Backbone as ProteinMPNN parsed JSONL, in Angstrom:
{"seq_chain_A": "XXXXXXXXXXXXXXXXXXXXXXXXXXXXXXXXXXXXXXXXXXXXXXXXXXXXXXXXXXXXXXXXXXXXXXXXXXXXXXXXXXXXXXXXXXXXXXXXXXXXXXXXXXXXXXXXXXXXXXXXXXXXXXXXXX", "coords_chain_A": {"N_chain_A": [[0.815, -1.194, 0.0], [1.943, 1.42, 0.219], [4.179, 3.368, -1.427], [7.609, 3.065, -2.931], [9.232, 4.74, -2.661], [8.176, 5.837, 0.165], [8.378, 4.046, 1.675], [11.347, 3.505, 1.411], [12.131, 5.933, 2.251], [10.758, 5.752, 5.257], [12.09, 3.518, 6.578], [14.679, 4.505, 6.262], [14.713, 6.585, 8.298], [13.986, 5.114, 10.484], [16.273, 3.669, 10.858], [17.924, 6.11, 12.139], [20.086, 7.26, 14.761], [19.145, 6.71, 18.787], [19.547, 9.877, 19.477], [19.609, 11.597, 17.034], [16.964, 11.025, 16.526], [15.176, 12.493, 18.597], [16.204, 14.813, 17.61], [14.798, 15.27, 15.106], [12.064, 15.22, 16.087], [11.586, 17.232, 17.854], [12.775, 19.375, 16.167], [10.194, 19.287, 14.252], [8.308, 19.825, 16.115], [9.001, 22.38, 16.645], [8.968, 23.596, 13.967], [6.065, 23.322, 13.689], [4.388, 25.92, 14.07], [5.13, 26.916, 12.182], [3.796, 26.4, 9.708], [3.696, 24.08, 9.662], [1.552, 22.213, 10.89], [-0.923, 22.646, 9.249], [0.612, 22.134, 6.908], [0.61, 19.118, 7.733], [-1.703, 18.549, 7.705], [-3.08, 18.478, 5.175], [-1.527, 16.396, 3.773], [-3.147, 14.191, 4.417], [-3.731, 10.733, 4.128], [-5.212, 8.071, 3.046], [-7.201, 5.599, 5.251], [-6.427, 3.37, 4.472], [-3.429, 3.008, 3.717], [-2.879, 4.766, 6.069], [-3.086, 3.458, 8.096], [-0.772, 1.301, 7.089], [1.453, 2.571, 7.228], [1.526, 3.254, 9.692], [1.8, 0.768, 11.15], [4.29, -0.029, 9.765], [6.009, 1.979, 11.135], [5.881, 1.909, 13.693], [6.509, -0.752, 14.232], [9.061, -1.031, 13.473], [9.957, 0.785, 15.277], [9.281, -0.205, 17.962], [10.692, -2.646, 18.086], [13.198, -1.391, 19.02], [12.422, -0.095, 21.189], [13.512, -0.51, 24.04], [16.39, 0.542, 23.751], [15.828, 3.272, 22.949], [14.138, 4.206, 25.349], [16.123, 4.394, 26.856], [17.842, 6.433, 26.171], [15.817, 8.447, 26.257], [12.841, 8.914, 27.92], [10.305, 8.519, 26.53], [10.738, 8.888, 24.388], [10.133, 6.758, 22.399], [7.242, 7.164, 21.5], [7.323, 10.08, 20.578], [9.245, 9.394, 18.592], [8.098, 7.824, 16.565], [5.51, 9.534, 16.289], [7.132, 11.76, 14.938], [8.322, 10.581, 12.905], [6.339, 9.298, 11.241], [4.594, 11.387, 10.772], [6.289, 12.774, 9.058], [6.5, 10.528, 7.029], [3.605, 10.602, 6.302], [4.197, 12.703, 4.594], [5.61, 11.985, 2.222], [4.194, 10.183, 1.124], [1.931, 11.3, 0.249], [3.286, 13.343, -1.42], [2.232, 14.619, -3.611], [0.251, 15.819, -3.061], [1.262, 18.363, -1.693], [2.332, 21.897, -1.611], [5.423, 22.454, -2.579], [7.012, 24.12, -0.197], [5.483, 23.111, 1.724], [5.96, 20.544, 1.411], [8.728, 20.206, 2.097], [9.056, 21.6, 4.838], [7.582, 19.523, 5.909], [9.76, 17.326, 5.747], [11.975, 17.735, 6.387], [13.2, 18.007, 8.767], [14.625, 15.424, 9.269], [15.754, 15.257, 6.567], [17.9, 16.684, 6.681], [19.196, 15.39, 8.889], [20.028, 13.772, 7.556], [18.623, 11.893, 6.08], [17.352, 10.299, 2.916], [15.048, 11.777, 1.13], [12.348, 11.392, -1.518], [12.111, 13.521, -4.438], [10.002, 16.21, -4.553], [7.037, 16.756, -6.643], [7.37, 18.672, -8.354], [6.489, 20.888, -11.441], [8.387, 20.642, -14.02], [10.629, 23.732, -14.851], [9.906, 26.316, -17.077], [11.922, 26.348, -20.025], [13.891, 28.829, -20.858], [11.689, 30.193, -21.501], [9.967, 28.643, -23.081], [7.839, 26.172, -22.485], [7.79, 23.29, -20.701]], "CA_chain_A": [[0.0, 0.0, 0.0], [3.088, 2.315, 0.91], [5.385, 3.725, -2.343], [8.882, 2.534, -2.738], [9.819, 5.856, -1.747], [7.869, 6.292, 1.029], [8.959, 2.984, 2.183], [12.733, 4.278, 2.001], [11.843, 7.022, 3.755], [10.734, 5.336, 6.746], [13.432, 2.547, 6.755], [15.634, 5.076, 6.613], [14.387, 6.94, 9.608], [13.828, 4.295, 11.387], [17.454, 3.286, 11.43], [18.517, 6.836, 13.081], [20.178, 7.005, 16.381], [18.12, 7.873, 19.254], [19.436, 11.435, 19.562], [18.84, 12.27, 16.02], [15.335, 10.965, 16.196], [14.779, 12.926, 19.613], [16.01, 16.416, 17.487], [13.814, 15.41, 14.559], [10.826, 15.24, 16.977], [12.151, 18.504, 18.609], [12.213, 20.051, 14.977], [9.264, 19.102, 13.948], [7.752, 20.979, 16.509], [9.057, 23.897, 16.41], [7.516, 23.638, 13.058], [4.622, 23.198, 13.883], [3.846, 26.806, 14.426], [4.956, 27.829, 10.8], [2.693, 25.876, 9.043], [3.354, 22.474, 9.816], [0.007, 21.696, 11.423], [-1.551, 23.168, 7.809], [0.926, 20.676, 6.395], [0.549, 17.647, 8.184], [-3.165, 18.083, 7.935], [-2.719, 18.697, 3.349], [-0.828, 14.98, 3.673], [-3.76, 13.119, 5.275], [-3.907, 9.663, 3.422], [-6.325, 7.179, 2.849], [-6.778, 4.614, 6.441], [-5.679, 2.479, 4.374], [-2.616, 4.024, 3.966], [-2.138, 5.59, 6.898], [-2.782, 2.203, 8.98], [0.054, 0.627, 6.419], [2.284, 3.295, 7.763], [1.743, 2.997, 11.234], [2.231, -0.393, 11.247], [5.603, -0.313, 9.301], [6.386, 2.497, 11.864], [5.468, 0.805, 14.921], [7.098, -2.068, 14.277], [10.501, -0.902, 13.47], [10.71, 1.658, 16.685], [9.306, -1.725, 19.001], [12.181, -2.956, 18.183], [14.421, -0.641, 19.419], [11.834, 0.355, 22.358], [14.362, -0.228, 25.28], [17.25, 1.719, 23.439], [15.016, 4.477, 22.893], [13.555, 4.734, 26.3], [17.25, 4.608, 27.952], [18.089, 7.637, 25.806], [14.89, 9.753, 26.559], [11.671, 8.724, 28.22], [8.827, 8.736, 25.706], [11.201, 8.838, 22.793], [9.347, 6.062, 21.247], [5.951, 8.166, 20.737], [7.435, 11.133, 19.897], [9.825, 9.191, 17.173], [6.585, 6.906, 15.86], [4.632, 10.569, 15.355], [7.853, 12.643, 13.64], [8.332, 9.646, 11.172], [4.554, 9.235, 10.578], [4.379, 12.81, 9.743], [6.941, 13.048, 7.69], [6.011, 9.343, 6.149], [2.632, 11.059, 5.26], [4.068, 13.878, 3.579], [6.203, 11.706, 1.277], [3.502, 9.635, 0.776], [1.241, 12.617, -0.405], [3.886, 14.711, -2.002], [1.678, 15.365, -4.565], [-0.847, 17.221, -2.705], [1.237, 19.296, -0.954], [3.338, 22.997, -1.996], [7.04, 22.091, -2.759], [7.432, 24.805, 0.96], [4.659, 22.142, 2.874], [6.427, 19.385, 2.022], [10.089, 20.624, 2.542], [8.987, 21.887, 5.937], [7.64, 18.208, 6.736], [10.564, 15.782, 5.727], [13.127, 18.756, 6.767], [13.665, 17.489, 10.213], [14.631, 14.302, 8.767], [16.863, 15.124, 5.75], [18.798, 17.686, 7.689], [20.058, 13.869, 9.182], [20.554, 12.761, 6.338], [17.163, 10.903, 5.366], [16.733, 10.955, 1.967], [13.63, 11.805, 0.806], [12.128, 11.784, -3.183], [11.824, 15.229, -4.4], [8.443, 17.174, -4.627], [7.118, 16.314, -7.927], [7.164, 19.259, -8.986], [6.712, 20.632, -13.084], [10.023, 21.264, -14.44], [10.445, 25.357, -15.091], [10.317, 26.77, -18.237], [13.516, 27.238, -20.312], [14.143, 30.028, -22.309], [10.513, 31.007, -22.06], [9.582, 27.471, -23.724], [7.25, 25.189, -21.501], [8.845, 21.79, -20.393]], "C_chain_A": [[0.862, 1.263, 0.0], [4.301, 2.185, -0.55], [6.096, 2.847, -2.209], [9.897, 3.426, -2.206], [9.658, 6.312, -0.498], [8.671, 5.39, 2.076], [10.295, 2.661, 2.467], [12.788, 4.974, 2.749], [11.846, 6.481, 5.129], [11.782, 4.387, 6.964], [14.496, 3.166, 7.008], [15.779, 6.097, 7.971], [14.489, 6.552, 10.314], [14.992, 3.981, 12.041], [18.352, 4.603, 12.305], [18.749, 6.479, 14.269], [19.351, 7.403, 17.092], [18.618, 9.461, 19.49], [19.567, 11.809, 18.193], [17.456, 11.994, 15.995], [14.562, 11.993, 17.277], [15.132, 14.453, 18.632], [14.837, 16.466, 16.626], [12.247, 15.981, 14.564], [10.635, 16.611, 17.158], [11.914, 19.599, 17.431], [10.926, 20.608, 14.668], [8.056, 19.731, 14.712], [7.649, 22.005, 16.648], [9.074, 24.456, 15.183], [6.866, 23.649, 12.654], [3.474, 24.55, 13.75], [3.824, 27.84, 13.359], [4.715, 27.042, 9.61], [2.915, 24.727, 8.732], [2.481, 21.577, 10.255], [-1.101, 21.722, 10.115], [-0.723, 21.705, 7.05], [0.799, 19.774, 6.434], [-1.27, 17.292, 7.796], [-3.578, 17.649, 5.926], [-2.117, 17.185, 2.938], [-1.688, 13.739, 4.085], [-3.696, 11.751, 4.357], [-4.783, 8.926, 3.515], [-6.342, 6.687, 4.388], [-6.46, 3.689, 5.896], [-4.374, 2.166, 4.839], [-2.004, 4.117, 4.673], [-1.882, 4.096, 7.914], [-0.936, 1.434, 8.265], [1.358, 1.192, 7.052], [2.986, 3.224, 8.878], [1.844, 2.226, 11.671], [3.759, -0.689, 11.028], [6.424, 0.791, 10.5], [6.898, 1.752, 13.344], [6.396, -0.234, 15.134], [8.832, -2.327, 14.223], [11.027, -0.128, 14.269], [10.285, 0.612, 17.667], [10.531, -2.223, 19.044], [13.214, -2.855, 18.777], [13.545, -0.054, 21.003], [12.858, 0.765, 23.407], [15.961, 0.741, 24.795], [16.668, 3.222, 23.29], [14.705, 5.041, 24.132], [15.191, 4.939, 27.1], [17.837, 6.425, 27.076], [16.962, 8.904, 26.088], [13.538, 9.392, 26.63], [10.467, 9.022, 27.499], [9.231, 9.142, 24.23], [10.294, 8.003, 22.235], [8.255, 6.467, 20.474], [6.455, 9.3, 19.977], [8.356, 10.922, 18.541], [8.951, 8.628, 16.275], [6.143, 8.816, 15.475], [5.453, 11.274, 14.262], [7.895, 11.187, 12.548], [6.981, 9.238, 10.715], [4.224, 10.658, 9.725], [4.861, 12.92, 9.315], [6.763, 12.11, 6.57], [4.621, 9.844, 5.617], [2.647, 11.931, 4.146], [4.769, 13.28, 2.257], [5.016, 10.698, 0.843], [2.364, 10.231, -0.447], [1.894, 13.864, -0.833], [3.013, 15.212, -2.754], [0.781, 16.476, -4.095], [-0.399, 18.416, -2.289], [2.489, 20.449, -1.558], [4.789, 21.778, -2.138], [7.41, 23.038, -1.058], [6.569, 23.5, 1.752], [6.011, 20.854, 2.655], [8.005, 19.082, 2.395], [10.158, 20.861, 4.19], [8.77, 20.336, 6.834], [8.915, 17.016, 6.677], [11.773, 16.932, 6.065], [14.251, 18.432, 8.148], [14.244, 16.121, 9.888], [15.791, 14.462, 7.414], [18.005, 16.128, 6.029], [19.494, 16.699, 8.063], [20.132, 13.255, 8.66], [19.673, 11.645, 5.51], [17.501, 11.146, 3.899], [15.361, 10.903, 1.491], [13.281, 11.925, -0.912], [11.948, 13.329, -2.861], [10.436, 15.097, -5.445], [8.223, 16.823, -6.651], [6.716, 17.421, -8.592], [7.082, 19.833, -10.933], [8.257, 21.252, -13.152], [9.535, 22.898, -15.021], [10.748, 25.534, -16.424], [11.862, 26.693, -18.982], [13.239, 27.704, -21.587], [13.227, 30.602, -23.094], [9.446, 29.489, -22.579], [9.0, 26.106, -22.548], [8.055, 24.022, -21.238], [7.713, 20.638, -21.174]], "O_chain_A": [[0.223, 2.271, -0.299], [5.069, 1.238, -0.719], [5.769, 1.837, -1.587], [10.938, 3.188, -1.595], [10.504, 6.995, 0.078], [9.373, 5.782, 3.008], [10.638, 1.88, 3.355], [13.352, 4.881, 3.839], [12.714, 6.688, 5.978], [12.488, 4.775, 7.894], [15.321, 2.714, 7.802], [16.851, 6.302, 8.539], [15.053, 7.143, 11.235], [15.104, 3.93, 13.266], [19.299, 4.289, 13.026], [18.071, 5.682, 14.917], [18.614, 8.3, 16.683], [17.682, 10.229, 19.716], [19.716, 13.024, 18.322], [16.737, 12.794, 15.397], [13.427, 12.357, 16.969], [14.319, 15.346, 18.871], [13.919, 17.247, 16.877], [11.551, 16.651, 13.801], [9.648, 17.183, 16.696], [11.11, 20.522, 17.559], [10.537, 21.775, 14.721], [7.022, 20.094, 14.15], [6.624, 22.676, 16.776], [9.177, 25.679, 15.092], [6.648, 23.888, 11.467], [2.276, 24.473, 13.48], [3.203, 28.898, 13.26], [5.444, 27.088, 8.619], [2.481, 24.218, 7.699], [2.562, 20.361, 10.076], [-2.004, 20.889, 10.035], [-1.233, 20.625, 6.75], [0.788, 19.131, 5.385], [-1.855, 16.216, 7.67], [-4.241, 16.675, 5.57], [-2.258, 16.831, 1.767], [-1.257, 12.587, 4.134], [-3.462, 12.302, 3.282], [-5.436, 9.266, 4.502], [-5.495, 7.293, 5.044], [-6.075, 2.8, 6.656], [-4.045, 1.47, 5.8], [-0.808, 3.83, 4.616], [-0.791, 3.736, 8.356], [-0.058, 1.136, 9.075], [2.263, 0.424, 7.379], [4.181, 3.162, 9.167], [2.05, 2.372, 12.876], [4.426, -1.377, 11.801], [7.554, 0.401, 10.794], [7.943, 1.271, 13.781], [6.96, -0.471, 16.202], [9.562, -3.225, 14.642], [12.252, -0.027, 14.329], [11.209, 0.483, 18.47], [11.301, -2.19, 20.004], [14.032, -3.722, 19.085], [14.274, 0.404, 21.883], [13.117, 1.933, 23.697], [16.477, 1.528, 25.588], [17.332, 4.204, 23.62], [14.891, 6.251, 24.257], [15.231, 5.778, 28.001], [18.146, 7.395, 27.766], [17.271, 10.095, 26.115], [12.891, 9.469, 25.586], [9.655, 9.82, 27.969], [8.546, 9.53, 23.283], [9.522, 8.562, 21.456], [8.121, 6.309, 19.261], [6.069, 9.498, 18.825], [8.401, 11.741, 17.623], [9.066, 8.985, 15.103], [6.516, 9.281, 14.397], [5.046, 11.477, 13.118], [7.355, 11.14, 11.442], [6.838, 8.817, 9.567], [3.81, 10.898, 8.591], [4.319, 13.465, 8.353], [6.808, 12.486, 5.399], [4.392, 9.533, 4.449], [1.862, 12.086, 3.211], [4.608, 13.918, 1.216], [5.231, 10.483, -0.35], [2.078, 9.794, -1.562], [1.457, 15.012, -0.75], [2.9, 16.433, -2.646], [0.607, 17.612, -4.536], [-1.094, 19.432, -2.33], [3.545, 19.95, -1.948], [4.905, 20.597, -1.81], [8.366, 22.442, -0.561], [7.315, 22.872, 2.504], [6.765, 20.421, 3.526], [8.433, 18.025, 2.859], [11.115, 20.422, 4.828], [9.348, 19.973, 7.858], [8.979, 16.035, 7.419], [12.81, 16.385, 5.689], [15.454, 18.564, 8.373], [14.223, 15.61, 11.007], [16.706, 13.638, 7.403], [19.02, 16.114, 5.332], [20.659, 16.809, 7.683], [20.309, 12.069, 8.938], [19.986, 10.847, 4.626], [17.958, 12.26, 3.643], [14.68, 9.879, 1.54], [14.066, 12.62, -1.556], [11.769, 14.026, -1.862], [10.043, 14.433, -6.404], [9.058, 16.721, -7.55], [5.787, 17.326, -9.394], [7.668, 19.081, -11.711], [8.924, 22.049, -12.493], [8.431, 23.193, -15.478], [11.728, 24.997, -16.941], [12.863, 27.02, -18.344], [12.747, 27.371, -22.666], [13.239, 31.125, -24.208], [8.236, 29.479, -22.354], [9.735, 25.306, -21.969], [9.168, 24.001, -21.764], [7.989, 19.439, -21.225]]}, "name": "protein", "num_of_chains": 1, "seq": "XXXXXXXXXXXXXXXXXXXXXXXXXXXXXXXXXXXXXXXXXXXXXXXXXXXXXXXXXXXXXXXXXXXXXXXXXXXXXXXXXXXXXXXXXXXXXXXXXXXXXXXXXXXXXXXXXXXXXXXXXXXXXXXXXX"}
């Protein structure tokens, strides 16, 4: 149900240490307040979808549960929601600005995630449509 990109995405998240996943988190909230709540909401996905997500999420921070919690008490929720929200926005690049969805996978390729790029149209050249 879940891209091949999206599905990098999170794999690749997933494998962060816990103190990059704890700034991600940390990020991610403090852009929240410049229009990452607008974003996250522009990314919603099917329940199909989103269950597919939160499953592949879930399952690969369980894992790591007790490393997580020795680095920072309630890391595990707060790394499950930043890689969900950013796993929705790559999921739903299409819906969202090339600024929405930079702002959501930002916290995340800042550490080196990679993420697909925004599918945006290619720009004119030389006046001449693409």
């Amino acid at each position: 149900m879940l891209d091949p990109g999206t599905e990098r995405f999170v794999d690749a998240a997933l494998a962060l240490p816990p103190a990059a996943l704890a700034a991600a988190f940390d990020r991610m909230v403090e852009d929240r307040s410049r229009g990452g709540r607008e974003a996250s909401l522009a990314a919603r996905p099917s329940a199909a979808q989103d269950s597919a997500l939160t499953r592949r999420v879930r399952g690969g921070l369980l894992a790591r549960a007790d490393e997580l919690d020795e680095h920072l008490t309630g890391l595990l929720s707060d790394a499950k929601s930043a890689i969900c929200i950013a796993g929705r926005a790559v999921l739903k690049r299409g819906r969202l600005t090339p600024e929405q969805y930079a702002l959501l996978v930002t916290p995340f390729t800042a550490l080196g995630v990679p993420a697909p790029p925004h599918p945006t149209v290619d720009p004119p050249r030389d006046g001449v449509p693409a």
